[in-house]
Amino acid sequence: MTADDVAVLNLGITLLDDFAVIAVESAFEWINQNTTLYFDVNNPPKTVPASVKLFLIKYLDIMSTTGGVSSESIEGLSQSFDTTDKADLLSQFGWNLLGGYMKSEANAVQAVKRWR
């Protein structure tokens, strides 16, 4: 996959550096492994569904962030650290954006009433 292949997808990525290209290719591989969709990264698509575009953008955002200090306060000398697991975030965005295509052994169901 090249920067031109990524540019054709119109993802709104302004800086198409090597990292962005590799991240988009990796996102397609994640989609291939975790959904019923398939994209050949050796022959990249010219167009993808809007939900896939959003997932590609979110994948790039998640992979671009680094863990560490998320907030600090000087007077109280406290720090908060971001320990969010990237795999969990990707799974959440996968279910939210590509839910109809996700592979699953079991479906999650929201509880209507509390158990007693």
PDB file of C-alpha atoms in Angstrom:
ATOM      1  CA  MET A   1       0.000   0.000   0.000  1.00  0.00           C
ATOM      2  CA  THR A   2       1.296   3.458  -0.892  1.00  0.00           C
ATOM      3  CA  ALA A   3       0.469   7.016   0.126  1.00  0.00           C
ATOM      4  CA  ASP A   4      -1.372   7.400  -3.204  1.00  0.00           C
ATOM      5  CA  ASP A   5      -3.553   4.377  -2.363  1.00  0.00           C
ATOM      6  CA  VAL A   6      -4.474   5.956   0.968  1.00  0.00           C
ATOM      7  CA  ALA A   7      -5.069   9.381  -0.603  1.00  0.00           C
ATOM      8  CA  VAL A   8      -7.613   7.872  -3.030  1.00  0.00           C
ATOM      9  CA  LEU A   9      -9.757   6.809  -0.036  1.00  0.00           C
ATOM     10  CA  ASN A  10     -10.329  10.479   0.954  1.00  0.00           C
ATOM     11  CA  LEU A  11      -9.932   9.884   4.683  1.00  0.00           C
ATOM     12  CA  GLY A  12      -9.045  13.500   5.436  1.00  0.00           C
ATOM     13  CA  ILE A  13      -5.534  12.605   6.559  1.00  0.00           C
ATOM     14  CA  THR A  14      -3.416  15.674   5.904  1.00  0.00           C
ATOM     15  CA  LEU A  15      -0.027  14.122   6.605  1.00  0.00           C
ATOM     16  CA  LEU A  16       0.423  10.894   4.678  1.00  0.00           C
ATOM     17  CA  ASP A  17       3.743   9.855   6.149  1.00  0.00           C
ATOM     18  CA  ASP A  18       5.036   6.285   6.328  1.00  0.00           C
ATOM     19  CA  PHE A  19       3.372   5.725   9.711  1.00  0.00           C
ATOM     20  CA  ALA A  20      -0.059   6.764   8.412  1.00  0.00           C
ATOM     21  CA  VAL A  21       0.230   4.459   5.397  1.00  0.00           C
ATOM     22  CA  ILE A  22       1.315   1.513   7.538  1.00  0.00           C
ATOM     23  CA  ALA A  23      -1.449   2.224  10.058  1.00  0.00           C
ATOM     24  CA  VAL A  24      -4.131   2.259   7.348  1.00  0.00           C
ATOM     25  CA  GLU A  25      -2.768  -0.988   5.915  1.00  0.00           C
ATOM     26  CA  SER A  26      -2.784  -2.476   9.409  1.00  0.00           C
ATOM     27  CA  ALA A  27      -6.376  -1.291   9.889  1.00  0.00           C
ATOM     28  CA  PHE A  28      -7.396  -3.164   6.744  1.00  0.00           C
ATOM     29  CA  GLU A  29      -5.686  -6.266   8.128  1.00  0.00           C
ATOM     30  CA  TRP A  30      -7.622  -5.825  11.411  1.00  0.00           C
ATOM     31  CA  ILE A  31     -10.857  -5.572   9.420  1.00  0.00           C
ATOM     32  CA  ASN A  32      -9.958  -8.720   7.448  1.00  0.00           C
ATOM     33  CA  GLN A  33      -9.318 -10.685  10.661  1.00  0.00           C
ATOM     34  CA  ASN A  34     -12.256  -9.457  12.723  1.00  0.00           C
ATOM     35  CA  THR A  35     -15.084  -8.897  10.247  1.00  0.00           C
ATOM     36  CA  THR A  36     -16.734 -10.633   7.346  1.00  0.00           C
ATOM     37  CA  LEU A  37     -15.393  -7.867   5.078  1.00  0.00           C
ATOM     38  CA  TYR A  38     -12.265  -8.489   3.039  1.00  0.00           C
ATOM     39  CA  PHE A  39      -9.882  -5.988   1.476  1.00  0.00           C
ATOM     40  CA  ASP A  40      -6.779  -7.018  -0.460  1.00  0.00           C
ATOM     41  CA  VAL A  41      -3.981  -4.805   0.889  1.00  0.00           C
ATOM     42  CA  ASN A  42      -1.834  -5.717  -2.119  1.00  0.00           C
ATOM     43  CA  ASN A  43      -4.546  -4.346  -4.407  1.00  0.00           C
ATOM     44  CA  PRO A  44      -6.116  -1.597  -2.249  1.00  0.00           C
ATOM     45  CA  PRO A  45      -9.712  -0.553  -2.877  1.00  0.00           C
ATOM     46  CA  LYS A  46     -10.525   2.774  -4.491  1.00  0.00           C
ATOM     47  CA  THR A  47     -13.624   3.190  -2.358  1.00  0.00           C
ATOM     48  CA  VAL A  48     -14.916   1.746   0.915  1.00  0.00           C
ATOM     49  CA  PRO A  49     -18.173   2.125   2.883  1.00  0.00           C
ATOM     50  CA  ALA A  50     -18.439   5.186   5.137  1.00  0.00           C
ATOM     51  CA  SER A  51     -18.321   3.029   8.280  1.00  0.00           C
ATOM     52  CA  VAL A  52     -15.005   1.555   7.127  1.00  0.00           C
ATOM     53  CA  LYS A  53     -13.631   5.055   6.470  1.00  0.00           C
ATOM     54  CA  LEU A  54     -14.552   6.082  10.005  1.00  0.00           C
ATOM     55  CA  PHE A  55     -12.926   2.953  11.409  1.00  0.00           C
ATOM     56  CA  LEU A  56      -9.735   3.598   9.427  1.00  0.00           C
ATOM     57  CA  ILE A  57      -9.577   7.144  10.827  1.00  0.00           C
ATOM     58  CA  LYS A  58     -10.207   5.934  14.387  1.00  0.00           C
ATOM     59  CA  TYR A  59      -7.599   3.185  13.992  1.00  0.00           C
ATOM     60  CA  LEU A  60      -5.045   5.793  12.940  1.00  0.00           C
ATOM     61  CA  ASP A  61      -6.012   8.018  15.904  1.00  0.00           C
ATOM     62  CA  ILE A  62      -5.681   5.157  18.380  1.00  0.00           C
ATOM     63  CA  MET A  63      -2.341   4.011  17.002  1.00  0.00           C
ATOM     64  CA  SER A  64      -1.021   7.590  17.005  1.00  0.00           C
ATOM     65  CA  THR A  65      -1.633   8.121  20.706  1.00  0.00           C
ATOM     66  CA  THR A  66       0.967   7.221  23.245  1.00  0.00           C
ATOM     67  CA  GLY A  67       0.138   6.059  26.742  1.00  0.00           C
ATOM     68  CA  GLY A  68       1.338   8.023  29.673  1.00  0.00           C
ATOM     69  CA  VAL A  69       0.288  11.046  31.662  1.00  0.00           C
ATOM     70  CA  SER A  70      -3.215  12.168  30.726  1.00  0.00           C
ATOM     71  CA  SER A  71      -3.480  15.015  33.254  1.00  0.00           C
ATOM     72  CA  GLU A  72      -1.420  16.754  35.889  1.00  0.00           C
ATOM     73  CA  SER A  73      -2.053  19.292  38.615  1.00  0.00           C
ATOM     74  CA  ILE A  74       0.777  21.332  40.046  1.00  0.00           C
ATOM     75  CA  GLU A  75      -0.568  22.368  43.461  1.00  0.00           C
ATOM     76  CA  GLY A  76      -1.842  18.927  44.467  1.00  0.00           C
ATOM     77  CA  LEU A  77       1.095  17.193  42.792  1.00  0.00           C
ATOM     78  CA  SER A  78      -1.174  14.597  41.261  1.00  0.00           C
ATOM     79  CA  GLN A  79      -0.936  12.838  37.932  1.00  0.00           C
ATOM     80  CA  SER A  80      -3.404  10.697  36.048  1.00  0.00           C
ATOM     81  CA  PHE A  81      -2.172   8.041  33.676  1.00  0.00           C
ATOM     82  CA  ASP A  82      -3.920   6.715  30.601  1.00  0.00           C
ATOM     83  CA  THR A  83      -3.936   2.925  30.816  1.00  0.00           C
ATOM     84  CA  THR A  84      -6.547   2.308  28.148  1.00  0.00           C
ATOM     85  CA  ASP A  85      -5.812  -0.852  26.188  1.00  0.00           C
ATOM     86  CA  LYS A  86      -5.647  -0.095  22.462  1.00  0.00           C
ATOM     87  CA  ALA A  87      -7.047  -3.535  21.599  1.00  0.00           C
ATOM     88  CA  ASP A  88     -10.137  -2.806  23.702  1.00  0.00           C
ATOM     89  CA  LEU A  89     -10.621   0.549  21.984  1.00  0.00           C
ATOM     90  CA  LEU A  90     -10.288  -1.039  18.550  1.00  0.00           C
ATOM     91  CA  SER A  91     -12.813  -3.689  19.486  1.00  0.00           C
ATOM     92  CA  GLN A  92     -15.240  -1.033  20.733  1.00  0.00           C
ATOM     93  CA  PHE A  93     -14.915   1.003  17.543  1.00  0.00           C
ATOM     94  CA  GLY A  94     -15.179  -2.183  15.507  1.00  0.00           C
ATOM     95  CA  TRP A  95     -18.477  -3.059  17.150  1.00  0.00           C
ATOM     96  CA  ASN A  96     -19.758   0.531  16.993  1.00  0.00           C
ATOM     97  CA  LEU A  97     -18.821   1.212  13.394  1.00  0.00           C
ATOM     98  CA  LEU A  98     -18.685  -2.229  11.771  1.00  0.00           C
ATOM     99  CA  GLY A  99     -21.106  -4.090  14.029  1.00  0.00           C
ATOM    100  CA  GLY A 100     -23.073  -5.761  11.263  1.00  0.00           C
ATOM    101  CA  TYR A 101     -19.877  -7.205   9.823  1.00  0.00           C
ATOM    102  CA  MET A 102     -18.141  -8.281  13.050  1.00  0.00           C
ATOM    103  CA  LYS A 103     -17.314 -11.949  13.598  1.00  0.00           C
ATOM    104  CA  SER A 104     -18.438 -13.222  16.971  1.00  0.00           C
ATOM    105  CA  GLU A 105     -18.913 -16.412  18.908  1.00  0.00           C
ATOM    106  CA  ALA A 106     -21.530 -14.820  21.142  1.00  0.00           C
ATOM    107  CA  ASN A 107     -23.521 -11.623  20.960  1.00  0.00           C
ATOM    108  CA  ALA A 108     -23.519  -9.200  23.864  1.00  0.00           C
ATOM    109  CA  VAL A 109     -26.982  -8.303  25.141  1.00  0.00           C
ATOM    110  CA  GLN A 110     -27.724  -5.328  27.324  1.00  0.00           C
ATOM    111  CA  ALA A 111     -29.587  -6.157  30.548  1.00  0.00           C
ATOM    112  CA  VAL A 112     -33.103  -4.725  30.730  1.00  0.00           C
ATOM    113  CA  LYS A 113     -33.682  -5.440  34.434  1.00  0.00           C
ATOM    114  CA  ARG A 114     -31.327  -5.921  37.317  1.00  0.00           C
ATOM    115  CA  TRP A 115     -30.813  -9.467  38.515  1.00  0.00           C
ATOM    116  CA  ARG A 116     -31.918 -10.157  42.047  1.00  0.00           C
TER     117      ARG A 116
END
